[in-house]
Short mmCIF file of C-alpha atoms and ligand atoms in Angstrom, two decimals:
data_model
loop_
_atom_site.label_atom_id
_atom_site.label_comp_id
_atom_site.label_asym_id
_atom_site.label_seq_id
_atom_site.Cartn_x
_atom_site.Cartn_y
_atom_site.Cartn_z
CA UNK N 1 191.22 -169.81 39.90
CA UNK N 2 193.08 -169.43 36.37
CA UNK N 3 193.56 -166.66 34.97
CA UNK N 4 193.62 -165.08 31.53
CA UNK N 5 196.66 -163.88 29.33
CA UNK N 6 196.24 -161.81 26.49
CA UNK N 7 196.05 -163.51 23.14
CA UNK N 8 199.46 -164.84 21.29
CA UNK N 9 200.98 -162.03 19.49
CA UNK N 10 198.58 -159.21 21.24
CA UNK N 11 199.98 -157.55 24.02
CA UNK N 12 197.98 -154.77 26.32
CA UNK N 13 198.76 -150.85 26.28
CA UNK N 14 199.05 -149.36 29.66
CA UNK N 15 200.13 -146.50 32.10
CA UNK N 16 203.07 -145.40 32.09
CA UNK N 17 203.64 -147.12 28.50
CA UNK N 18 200.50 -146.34 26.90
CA UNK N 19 200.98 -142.44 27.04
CA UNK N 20 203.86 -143.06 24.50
CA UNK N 21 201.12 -144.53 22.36
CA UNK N 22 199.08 -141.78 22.53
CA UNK N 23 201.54 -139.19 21.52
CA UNK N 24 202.88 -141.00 18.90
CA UNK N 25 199.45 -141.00 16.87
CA UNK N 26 198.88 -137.61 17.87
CA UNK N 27 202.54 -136.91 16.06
CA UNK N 28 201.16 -138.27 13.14
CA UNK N 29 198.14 -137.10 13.26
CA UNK N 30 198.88 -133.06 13.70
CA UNK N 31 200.74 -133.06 10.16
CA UNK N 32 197.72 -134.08 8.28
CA UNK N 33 195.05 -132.37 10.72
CA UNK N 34 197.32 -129.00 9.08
CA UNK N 35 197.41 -130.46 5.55
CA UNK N 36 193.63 -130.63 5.09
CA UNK N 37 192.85 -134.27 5.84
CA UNK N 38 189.72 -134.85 7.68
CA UNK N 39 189.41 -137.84 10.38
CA UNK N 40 187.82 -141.21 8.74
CA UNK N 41 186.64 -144.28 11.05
CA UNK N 42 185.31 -147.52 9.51
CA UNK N 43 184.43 -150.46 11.27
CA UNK N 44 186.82 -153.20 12.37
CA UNK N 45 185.83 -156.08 9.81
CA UNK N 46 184.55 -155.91 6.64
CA UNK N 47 183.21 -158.34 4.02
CA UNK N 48 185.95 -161.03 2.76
CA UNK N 49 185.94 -159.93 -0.77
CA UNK N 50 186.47 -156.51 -0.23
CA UNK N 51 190.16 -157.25 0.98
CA UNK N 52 190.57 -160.49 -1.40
CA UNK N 53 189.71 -157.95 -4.37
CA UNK N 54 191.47 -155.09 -2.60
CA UNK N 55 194.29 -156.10 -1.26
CA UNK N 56 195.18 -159.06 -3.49
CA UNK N 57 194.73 -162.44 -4.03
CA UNK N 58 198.11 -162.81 -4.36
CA UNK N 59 198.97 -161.62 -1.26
CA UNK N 60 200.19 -163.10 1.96
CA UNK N 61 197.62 -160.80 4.01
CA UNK N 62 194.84 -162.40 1.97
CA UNK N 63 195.99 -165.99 1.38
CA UNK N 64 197.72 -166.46 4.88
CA UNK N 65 196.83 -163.42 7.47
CA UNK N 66 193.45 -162.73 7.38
CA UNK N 67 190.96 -163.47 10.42
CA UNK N 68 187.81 -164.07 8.60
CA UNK N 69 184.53 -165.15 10.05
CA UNK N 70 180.71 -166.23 9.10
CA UNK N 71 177.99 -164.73 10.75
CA UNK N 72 175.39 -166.20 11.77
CA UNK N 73 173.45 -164.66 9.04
CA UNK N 74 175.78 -166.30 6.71
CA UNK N 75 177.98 -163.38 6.40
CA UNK N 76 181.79 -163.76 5.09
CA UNK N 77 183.48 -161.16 7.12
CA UNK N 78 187.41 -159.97 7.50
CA UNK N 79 188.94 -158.56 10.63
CA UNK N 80 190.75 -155.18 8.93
CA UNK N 81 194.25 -156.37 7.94
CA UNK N 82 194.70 -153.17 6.43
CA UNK N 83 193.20 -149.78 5.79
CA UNK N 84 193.08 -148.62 2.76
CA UNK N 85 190.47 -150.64 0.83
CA UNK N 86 187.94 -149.62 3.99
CA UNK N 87 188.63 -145.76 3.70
CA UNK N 88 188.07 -146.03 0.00
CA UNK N 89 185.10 -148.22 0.35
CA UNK N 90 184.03 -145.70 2.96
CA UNK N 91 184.69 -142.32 0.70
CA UNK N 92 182.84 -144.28 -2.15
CA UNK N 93 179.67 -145.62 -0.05
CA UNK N 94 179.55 -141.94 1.02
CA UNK N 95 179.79 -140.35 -2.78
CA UNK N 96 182.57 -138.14 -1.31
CA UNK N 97 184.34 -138.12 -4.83
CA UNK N 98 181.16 -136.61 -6.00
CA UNK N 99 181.08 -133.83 -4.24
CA UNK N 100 183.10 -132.11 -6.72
CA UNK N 101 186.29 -131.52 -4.27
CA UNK N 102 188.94 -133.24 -5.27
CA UNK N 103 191.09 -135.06 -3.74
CA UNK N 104 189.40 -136.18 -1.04
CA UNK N 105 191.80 -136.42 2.03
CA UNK N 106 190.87 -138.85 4.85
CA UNK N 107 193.25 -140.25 7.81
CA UNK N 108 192.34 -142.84 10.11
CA UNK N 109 193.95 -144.25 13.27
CA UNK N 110 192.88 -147.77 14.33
CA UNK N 111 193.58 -151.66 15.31
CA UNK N 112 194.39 -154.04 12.30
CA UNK N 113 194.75 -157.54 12.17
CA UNK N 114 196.97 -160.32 10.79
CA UNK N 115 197.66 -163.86 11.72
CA UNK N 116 201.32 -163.78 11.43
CA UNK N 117 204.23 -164.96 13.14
CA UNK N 118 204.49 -163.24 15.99
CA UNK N 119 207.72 -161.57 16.90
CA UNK N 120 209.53 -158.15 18.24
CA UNK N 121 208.03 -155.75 16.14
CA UNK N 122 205.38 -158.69 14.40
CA UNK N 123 202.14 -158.75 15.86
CA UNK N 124 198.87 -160.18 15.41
CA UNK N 125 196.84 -157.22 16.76
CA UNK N 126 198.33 -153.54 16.04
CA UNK N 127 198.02 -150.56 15.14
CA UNK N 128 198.57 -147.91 12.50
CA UNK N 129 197.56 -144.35 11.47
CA UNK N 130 197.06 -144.14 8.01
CA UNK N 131 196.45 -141.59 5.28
CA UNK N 132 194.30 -140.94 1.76
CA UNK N 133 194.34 -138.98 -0.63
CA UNK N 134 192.18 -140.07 -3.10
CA UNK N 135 190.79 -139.01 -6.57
CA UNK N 136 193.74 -136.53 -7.85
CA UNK N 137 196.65 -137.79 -9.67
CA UNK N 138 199.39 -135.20 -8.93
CA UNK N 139 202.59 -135.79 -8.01
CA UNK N 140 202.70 -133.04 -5.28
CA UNK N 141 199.84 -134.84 -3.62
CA UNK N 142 202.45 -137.85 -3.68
CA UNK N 143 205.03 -135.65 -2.24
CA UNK N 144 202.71 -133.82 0.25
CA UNK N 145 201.86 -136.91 1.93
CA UNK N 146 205.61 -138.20 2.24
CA UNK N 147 207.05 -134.94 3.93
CA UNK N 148 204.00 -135.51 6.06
CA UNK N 149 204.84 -138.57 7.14
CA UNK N 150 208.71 -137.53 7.18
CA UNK N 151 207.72 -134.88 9.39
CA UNK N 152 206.18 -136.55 11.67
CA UNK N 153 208.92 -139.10 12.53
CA UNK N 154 211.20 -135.59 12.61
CA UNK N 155 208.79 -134.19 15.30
CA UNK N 156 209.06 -137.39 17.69
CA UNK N 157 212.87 -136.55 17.21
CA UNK N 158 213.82 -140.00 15.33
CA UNK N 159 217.11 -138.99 13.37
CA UNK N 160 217.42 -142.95 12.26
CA UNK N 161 215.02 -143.41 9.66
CA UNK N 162 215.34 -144.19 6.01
CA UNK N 163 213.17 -143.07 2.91
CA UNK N 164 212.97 -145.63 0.06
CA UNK N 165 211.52 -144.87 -2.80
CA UNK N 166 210.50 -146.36 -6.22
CA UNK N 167 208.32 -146.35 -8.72
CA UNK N 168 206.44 -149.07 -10.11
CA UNK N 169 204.96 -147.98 -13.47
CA UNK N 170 201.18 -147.80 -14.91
CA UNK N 171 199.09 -149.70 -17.27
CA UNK N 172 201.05 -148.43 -20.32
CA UNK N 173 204.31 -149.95 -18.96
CA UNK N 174 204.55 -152.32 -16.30
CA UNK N 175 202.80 -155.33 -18.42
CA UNK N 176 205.89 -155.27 -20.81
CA UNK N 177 208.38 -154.80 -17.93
CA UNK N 178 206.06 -157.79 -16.25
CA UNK N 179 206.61 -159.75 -18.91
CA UNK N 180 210.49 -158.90 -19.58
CA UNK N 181 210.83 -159.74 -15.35
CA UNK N 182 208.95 -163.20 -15.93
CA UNK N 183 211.46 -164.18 -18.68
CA UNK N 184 214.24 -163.78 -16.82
CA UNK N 185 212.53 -165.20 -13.52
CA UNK N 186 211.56 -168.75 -15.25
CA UNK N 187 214.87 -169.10 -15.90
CA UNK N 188 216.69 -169.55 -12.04
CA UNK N 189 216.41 -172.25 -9.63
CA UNK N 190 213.77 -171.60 -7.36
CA UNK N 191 211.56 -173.17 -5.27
CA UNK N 192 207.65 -174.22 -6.27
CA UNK N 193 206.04 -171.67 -4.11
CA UNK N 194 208.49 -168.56 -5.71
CA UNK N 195 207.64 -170.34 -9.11
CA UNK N 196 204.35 -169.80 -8.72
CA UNK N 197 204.40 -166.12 -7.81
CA UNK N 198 206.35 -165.84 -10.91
CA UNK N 199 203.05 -165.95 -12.57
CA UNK N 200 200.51 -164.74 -10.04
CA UNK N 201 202.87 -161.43 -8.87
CA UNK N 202 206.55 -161.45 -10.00
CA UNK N 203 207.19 -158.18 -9.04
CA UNK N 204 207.05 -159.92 -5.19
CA UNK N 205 210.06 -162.04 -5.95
CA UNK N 206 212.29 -158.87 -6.03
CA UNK N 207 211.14 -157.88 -2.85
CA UNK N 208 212.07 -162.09 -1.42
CA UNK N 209 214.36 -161.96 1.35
CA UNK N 210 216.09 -164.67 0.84
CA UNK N 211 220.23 -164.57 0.24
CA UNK N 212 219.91 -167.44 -2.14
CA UNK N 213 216.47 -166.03 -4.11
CA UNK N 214 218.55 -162.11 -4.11
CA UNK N 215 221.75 -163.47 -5.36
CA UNK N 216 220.30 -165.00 -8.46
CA UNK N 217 218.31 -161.43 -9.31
CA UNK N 218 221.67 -159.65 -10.27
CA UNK N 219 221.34 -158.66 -14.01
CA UNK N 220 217.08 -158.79 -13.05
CA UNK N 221 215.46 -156.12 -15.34
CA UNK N 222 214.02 -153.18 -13.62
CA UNK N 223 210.81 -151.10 -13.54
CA UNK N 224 213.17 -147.74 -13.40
CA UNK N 225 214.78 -149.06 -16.43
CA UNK N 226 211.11 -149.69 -18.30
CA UNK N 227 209.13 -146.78 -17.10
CA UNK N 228 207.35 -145.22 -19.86
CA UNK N 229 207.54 -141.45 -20.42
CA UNK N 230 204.85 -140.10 -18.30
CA UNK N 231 205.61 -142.17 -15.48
CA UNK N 232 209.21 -141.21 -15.72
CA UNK N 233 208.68 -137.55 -15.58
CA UNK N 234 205.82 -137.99 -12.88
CA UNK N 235 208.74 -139.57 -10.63
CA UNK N 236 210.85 -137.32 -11.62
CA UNK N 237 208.81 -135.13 -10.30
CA UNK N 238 208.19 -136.54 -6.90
CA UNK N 239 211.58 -136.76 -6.17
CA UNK N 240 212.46 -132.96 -7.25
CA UNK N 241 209.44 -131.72 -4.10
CA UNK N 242 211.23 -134.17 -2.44
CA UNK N 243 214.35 -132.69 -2.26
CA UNK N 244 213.13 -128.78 -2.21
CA UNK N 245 211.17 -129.97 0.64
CA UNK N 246 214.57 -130.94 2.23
CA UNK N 247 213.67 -134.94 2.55
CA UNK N 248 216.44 -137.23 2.16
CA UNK N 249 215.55 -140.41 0.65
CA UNK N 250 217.13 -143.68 -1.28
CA UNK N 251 216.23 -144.48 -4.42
CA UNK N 252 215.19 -148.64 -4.40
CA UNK N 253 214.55 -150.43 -7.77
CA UNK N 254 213.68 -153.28 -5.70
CA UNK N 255 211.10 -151.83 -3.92
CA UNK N 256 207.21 -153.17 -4.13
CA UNK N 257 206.04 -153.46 -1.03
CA UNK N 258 203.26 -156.42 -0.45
CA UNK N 259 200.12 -155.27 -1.45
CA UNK N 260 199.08 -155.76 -5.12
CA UNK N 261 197.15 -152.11 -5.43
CA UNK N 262 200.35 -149.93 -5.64
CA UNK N 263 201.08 -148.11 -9.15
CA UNK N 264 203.67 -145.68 -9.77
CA UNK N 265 204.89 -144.21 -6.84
CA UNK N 266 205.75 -146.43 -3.84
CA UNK N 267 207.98 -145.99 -0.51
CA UNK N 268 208.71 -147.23 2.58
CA UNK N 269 209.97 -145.59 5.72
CA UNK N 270 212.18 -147.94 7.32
CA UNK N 271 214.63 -148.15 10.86
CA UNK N 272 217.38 -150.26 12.10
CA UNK N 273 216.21 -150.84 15.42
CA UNK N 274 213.10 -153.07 14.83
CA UNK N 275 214.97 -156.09 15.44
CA UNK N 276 214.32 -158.74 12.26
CA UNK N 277 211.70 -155.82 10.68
CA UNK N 278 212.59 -152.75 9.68
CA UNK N 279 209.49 -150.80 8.42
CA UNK N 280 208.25 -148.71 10.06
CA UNK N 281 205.45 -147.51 7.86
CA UNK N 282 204.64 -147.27 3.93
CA UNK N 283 202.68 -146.35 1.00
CA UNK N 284 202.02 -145.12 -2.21
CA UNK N 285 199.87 -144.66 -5.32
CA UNK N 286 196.84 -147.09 -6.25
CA UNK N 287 195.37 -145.64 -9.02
CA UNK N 288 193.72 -149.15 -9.84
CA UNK N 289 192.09 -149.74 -6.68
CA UNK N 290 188.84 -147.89 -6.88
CA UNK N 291 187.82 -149.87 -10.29
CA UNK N 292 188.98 -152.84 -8.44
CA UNK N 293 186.37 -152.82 -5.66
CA UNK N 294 184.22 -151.22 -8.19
CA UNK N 295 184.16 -147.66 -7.62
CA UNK N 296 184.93 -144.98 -11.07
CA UNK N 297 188.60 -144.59 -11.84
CA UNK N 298 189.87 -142.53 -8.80
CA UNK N 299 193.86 -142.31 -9.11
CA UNK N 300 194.79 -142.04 -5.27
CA UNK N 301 198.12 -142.36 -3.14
CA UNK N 302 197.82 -143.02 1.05
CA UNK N 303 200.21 -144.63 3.40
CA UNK N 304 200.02 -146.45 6.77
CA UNK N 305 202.38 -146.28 9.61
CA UNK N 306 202.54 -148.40 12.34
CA UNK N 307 202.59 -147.07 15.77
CA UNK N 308 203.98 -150.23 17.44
CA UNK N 309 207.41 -149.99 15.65
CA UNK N 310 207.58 -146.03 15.90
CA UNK N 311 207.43 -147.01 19.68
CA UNK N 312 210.31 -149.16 19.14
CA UNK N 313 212.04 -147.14 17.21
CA UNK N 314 211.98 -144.51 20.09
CA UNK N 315 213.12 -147.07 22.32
CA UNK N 316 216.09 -147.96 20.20
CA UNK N 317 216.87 -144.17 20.17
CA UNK N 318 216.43 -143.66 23.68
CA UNK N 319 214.50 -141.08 23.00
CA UNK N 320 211.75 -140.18 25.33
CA UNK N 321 209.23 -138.13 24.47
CA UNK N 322 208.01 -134.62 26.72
CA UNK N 323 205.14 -135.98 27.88
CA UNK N 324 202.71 -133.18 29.89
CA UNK N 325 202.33 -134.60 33.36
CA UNK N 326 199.37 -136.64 33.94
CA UNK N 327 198.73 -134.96 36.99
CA UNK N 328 199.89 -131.34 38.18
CA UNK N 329 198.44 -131.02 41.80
CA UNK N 330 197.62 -133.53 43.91
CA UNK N 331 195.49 -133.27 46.91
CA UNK N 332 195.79 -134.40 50.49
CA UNK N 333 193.46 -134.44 52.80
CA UNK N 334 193.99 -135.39 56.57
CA UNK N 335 190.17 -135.99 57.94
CA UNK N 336 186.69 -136.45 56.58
CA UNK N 337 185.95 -132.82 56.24
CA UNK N 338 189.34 -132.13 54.29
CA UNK N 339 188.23 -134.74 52.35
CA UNK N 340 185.14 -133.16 50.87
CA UNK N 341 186.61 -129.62 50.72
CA UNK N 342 189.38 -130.46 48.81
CA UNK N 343 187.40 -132.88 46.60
CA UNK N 344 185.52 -129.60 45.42
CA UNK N 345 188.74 -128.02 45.25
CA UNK N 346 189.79 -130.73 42.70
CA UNK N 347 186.73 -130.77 40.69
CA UNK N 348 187.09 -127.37 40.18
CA UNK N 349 190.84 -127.21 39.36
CA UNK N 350 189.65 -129.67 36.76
CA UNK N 351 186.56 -127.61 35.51
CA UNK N 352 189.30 -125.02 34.75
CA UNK N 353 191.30 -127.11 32.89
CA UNK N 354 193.88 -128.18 35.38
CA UNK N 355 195.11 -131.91 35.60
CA UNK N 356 194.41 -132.43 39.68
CA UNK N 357 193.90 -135.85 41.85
CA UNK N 358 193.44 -136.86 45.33
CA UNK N 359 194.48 -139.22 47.56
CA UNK N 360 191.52 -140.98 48.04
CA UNK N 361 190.68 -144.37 50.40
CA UNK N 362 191.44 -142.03 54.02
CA UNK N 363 194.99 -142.97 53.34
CA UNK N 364 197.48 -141.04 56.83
CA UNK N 365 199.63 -137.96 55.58
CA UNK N 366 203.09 -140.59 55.19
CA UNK N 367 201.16 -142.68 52.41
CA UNK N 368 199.27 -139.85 50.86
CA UNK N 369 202.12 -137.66 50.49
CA UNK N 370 204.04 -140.81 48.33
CA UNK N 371 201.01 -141.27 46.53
CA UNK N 372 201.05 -137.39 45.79
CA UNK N 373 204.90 -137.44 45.05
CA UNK N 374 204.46 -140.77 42.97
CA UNK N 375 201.95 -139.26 40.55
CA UNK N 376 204.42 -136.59 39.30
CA UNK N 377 202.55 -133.68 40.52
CA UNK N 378 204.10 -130.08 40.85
CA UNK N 379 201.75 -128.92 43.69
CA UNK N 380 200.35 -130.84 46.58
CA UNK N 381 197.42 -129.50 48.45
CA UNK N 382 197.44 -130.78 52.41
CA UNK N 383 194.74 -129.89 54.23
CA UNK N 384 193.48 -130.51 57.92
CA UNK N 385 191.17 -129.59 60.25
CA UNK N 386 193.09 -126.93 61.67
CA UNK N 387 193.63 -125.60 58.34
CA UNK N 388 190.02 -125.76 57.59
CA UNK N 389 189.40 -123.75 60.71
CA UNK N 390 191.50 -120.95 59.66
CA UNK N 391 190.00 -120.85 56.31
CA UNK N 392 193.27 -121.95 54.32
CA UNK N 393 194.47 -124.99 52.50
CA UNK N 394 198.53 -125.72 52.39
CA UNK N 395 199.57 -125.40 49.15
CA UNK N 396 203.54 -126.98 48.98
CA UNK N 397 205.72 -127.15 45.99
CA UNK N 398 206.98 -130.77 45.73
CA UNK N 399 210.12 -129.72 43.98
CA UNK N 400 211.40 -127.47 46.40
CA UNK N 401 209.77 -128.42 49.30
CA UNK N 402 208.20 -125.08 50.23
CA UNK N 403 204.66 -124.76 52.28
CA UNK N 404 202.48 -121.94 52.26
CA UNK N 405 198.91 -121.41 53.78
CA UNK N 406 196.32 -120.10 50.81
CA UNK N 407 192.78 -119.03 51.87
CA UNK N 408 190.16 -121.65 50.21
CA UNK N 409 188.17 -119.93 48.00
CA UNK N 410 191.93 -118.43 45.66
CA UNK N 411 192.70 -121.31 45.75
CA UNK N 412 191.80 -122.25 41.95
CA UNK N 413 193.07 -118.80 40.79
CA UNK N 414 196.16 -119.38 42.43
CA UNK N 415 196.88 -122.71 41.18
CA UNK N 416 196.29 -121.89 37.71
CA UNK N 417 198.20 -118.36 37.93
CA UNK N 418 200.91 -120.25 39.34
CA UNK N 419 201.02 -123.09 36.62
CA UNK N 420 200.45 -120.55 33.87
CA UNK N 421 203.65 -118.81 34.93
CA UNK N 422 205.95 -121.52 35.34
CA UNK N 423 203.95 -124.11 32.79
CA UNK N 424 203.92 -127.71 33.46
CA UNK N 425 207.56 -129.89 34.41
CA UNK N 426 207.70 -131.75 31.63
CA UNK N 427 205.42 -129.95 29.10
P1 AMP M 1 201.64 -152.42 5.48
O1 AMP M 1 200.15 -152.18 5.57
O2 AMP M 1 201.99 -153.86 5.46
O3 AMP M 1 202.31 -151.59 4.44
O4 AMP M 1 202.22 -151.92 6.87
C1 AMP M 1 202.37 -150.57 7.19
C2 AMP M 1 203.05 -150.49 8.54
O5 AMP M 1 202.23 -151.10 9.53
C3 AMP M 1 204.35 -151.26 8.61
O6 AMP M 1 205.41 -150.50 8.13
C4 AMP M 1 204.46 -151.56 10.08
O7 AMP M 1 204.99 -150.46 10.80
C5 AMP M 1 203.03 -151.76 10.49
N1 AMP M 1 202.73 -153.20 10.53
C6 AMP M 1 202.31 -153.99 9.54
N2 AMP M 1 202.13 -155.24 9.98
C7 AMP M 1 202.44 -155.25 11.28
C8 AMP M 1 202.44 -156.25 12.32
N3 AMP M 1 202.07 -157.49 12.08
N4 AMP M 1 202.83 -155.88 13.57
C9 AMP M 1 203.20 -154.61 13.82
N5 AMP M 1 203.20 -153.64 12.91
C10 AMP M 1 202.82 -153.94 11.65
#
């Protein structure tokens, strides 16, 4: 019989890995939980256009990475590449700007979707927990949301990440500075394909990896050096809660990120230990975007950061995070009676809140004792018929070894009086 692998450039999250996962979002998460923002789900694809007109047509997520689909009904959908243009869709469909409550702060966690090149770091399925605040054009609302983010990477205890920041101008002055970047642009010796962003986005050829593309930009003109006077002091601004806020970051002309929404501010959060990528997650303001998928003007700034490379940024730290055990008593039951005594002993430790498993499938004291030690449990619970006879269950520490007889029914007072005292190992 074959079997089945998991799709090229998908990979599957599980035990003991996946807990990492988990407590990675929730590290994002908590910050903007305590900032206000309330939790936001859309659904996994959405109609083509939204993301052509959202995202950009210019963009490699919408000319090269999308997974798009027809229905059988004849429907044009998109698998998420991004989630930005949903939330906003979402807030919009919903009239949440009407409400009278501005901004409007969402954050979502979820899959997204690109047909790239897969890679370390580059996948085709992964995932990201992302952040909105839209309808208020403030420049502590830009600030709030990168000390939340900043804070969050601080909490999992990464010291190696970078904050670059830039910002990209409004309507009143990035079409001259387009313009000015265009001139200078036609005139190097590039390839078709760059030539033709010159036109479409030419604000993307700064951002071109490429040694022989950056080499010829030297003497390029700049946004910082054509920002008008609002947008100047607004940055200004941004970076002065920045700094009071105690968040170190990099000022980077150069910086414009891929997505064709972004106005004024932008930054990116970026790591050496990605391998050939190094952000880690991103964002900034898009005070265009709501008009663009045809919502009222509603000047917003969000981010999204990947969970996959936080991961591997941890990795590349060796940090590991203080994960609560999984499981902190395990039960062990020598005979079929133990068995169902103790598995009402375990359904009540869990009733009151305690993490507690059994070895289950009549395994002999030698295996379910590993199995007991194996699942990282402080407390084992061995039980047999003499035991039952008297009334007790053993209740043995499985760090130091010691073995002591507890009548049945204090059990579950015990336990938790016990694990209240000392807490859990690891949390
Ligand atoms: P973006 O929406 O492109 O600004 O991406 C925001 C963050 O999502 C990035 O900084 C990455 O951490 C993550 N990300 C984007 N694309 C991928 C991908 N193909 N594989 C893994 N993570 C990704």
């Amino acid at each position: 019989m074959s079997t089945f692998s998991a799709p090229k450039g998908t990979y599957d999250l599980l035990p003991p890995d996946s807990a990492t996962y988990l407590a990675v979002r929730e590290a994002m998460a908590a910050p903007l939980r305590r900032a206000g923002y309330g939790y936001a789900e859309t659904p996994g694809f959405e109609n083509v256009e939204l993301f052509s007109r959202g995202v950009g047509e210019s963009t490699d997520i919408v000319t090269k990475e999308m997974y798009t689909l027809t229905t059988k009904g004849g429907d044009h959908l998109a698998l998420r590449p991004e989630g930005t243009a949903s939330v906003l869709r979402a807030a919009l469909q919903a009239h949440l700007h009407r409400a009278g409550n501005l901004p409007v702060k969402l954050w979502y966690s979820g899959s997204f979707y690109r047909y790239e090149r897969p890679q370390a770091g580059r996948y085709r399925h992964f995932s990201q927990v992302g952040a909105e605040a839209i309808g208020a054009e403030d420049p502590a609302l830009d600030a709030e949301l990168i000390i939340l983010a900043a804070d969050s990477y601080r909490a999992l205890g990464l010291t190696g990440v970078r904050l670059l920041l830039n910002s990209l101008g409004d309507r009143e002055c990035r079409p001259a500075y387009r313009a000015a970047l265009q001139e200078f642009l036609r005139a190097l010796d590039l390839d078709e394909d760059t030539r033709a962003r010159i036109e479409i986005n030419p604000l993307r050829v700064l951002d071109d990896k490429r040694e022989s593309v950056q080499r010829q930009l030297t003497g390029a003109p700049m946004m910082r050096d054509h920002l008008c006077q609002a947008c100047k002091e607004y940055h200004e601004r941004v970076r002065e809660l920045l700094t009071a806020a105690d968040i170190a970051f990099e000022d980077d002309p150069k910086l414009v990120r891929g997505l064709d929404y972004y106005t004024r501010t932008t930054f990116e959060f970026v790591h050496g230990g990605l391998g050939s990528q190094s952000a880690l997650g991103g964002g900034g303001r898009y005070d265009g975007l709501s008009e663009m998928i045809g919502g009222p003007a509603l000047p917003s700034v969000g981010w999204g950061l990947g969970v996959d490379r936080t991961v591997l940024a941890l990795r590349s730290e060796g940090i590991e995070l203080d994960l609560p055990a999984a499981t902190e008593v395990f039960a062990v039951p020598l005979g079929e009676e133990a068995a169902r005594t103790l598995f009402s002993v375990v359904t009540g430790l869990r009733r009151s809140g305690i993490a507690a498993d059994l070895a289950y499938g009549g395994k002999g004291l030698k295996a379910a004792m590993k199995a007991a030690n194996r699942s990282g449990a402080r407390y084992a619970l061995v039980a047999g018929e003499r035991d039952l006879a008297e009334g007790v269950i053993q209740l043995k520490d499985l760090g130091s070894g010691e073995q002591r007889p507890v009548p049945v029914e204090a059990l579950v007072t015990e336990v938790t009086g016990l694990l209240a005292r000392t807490g859990t190992p690891n949390g």
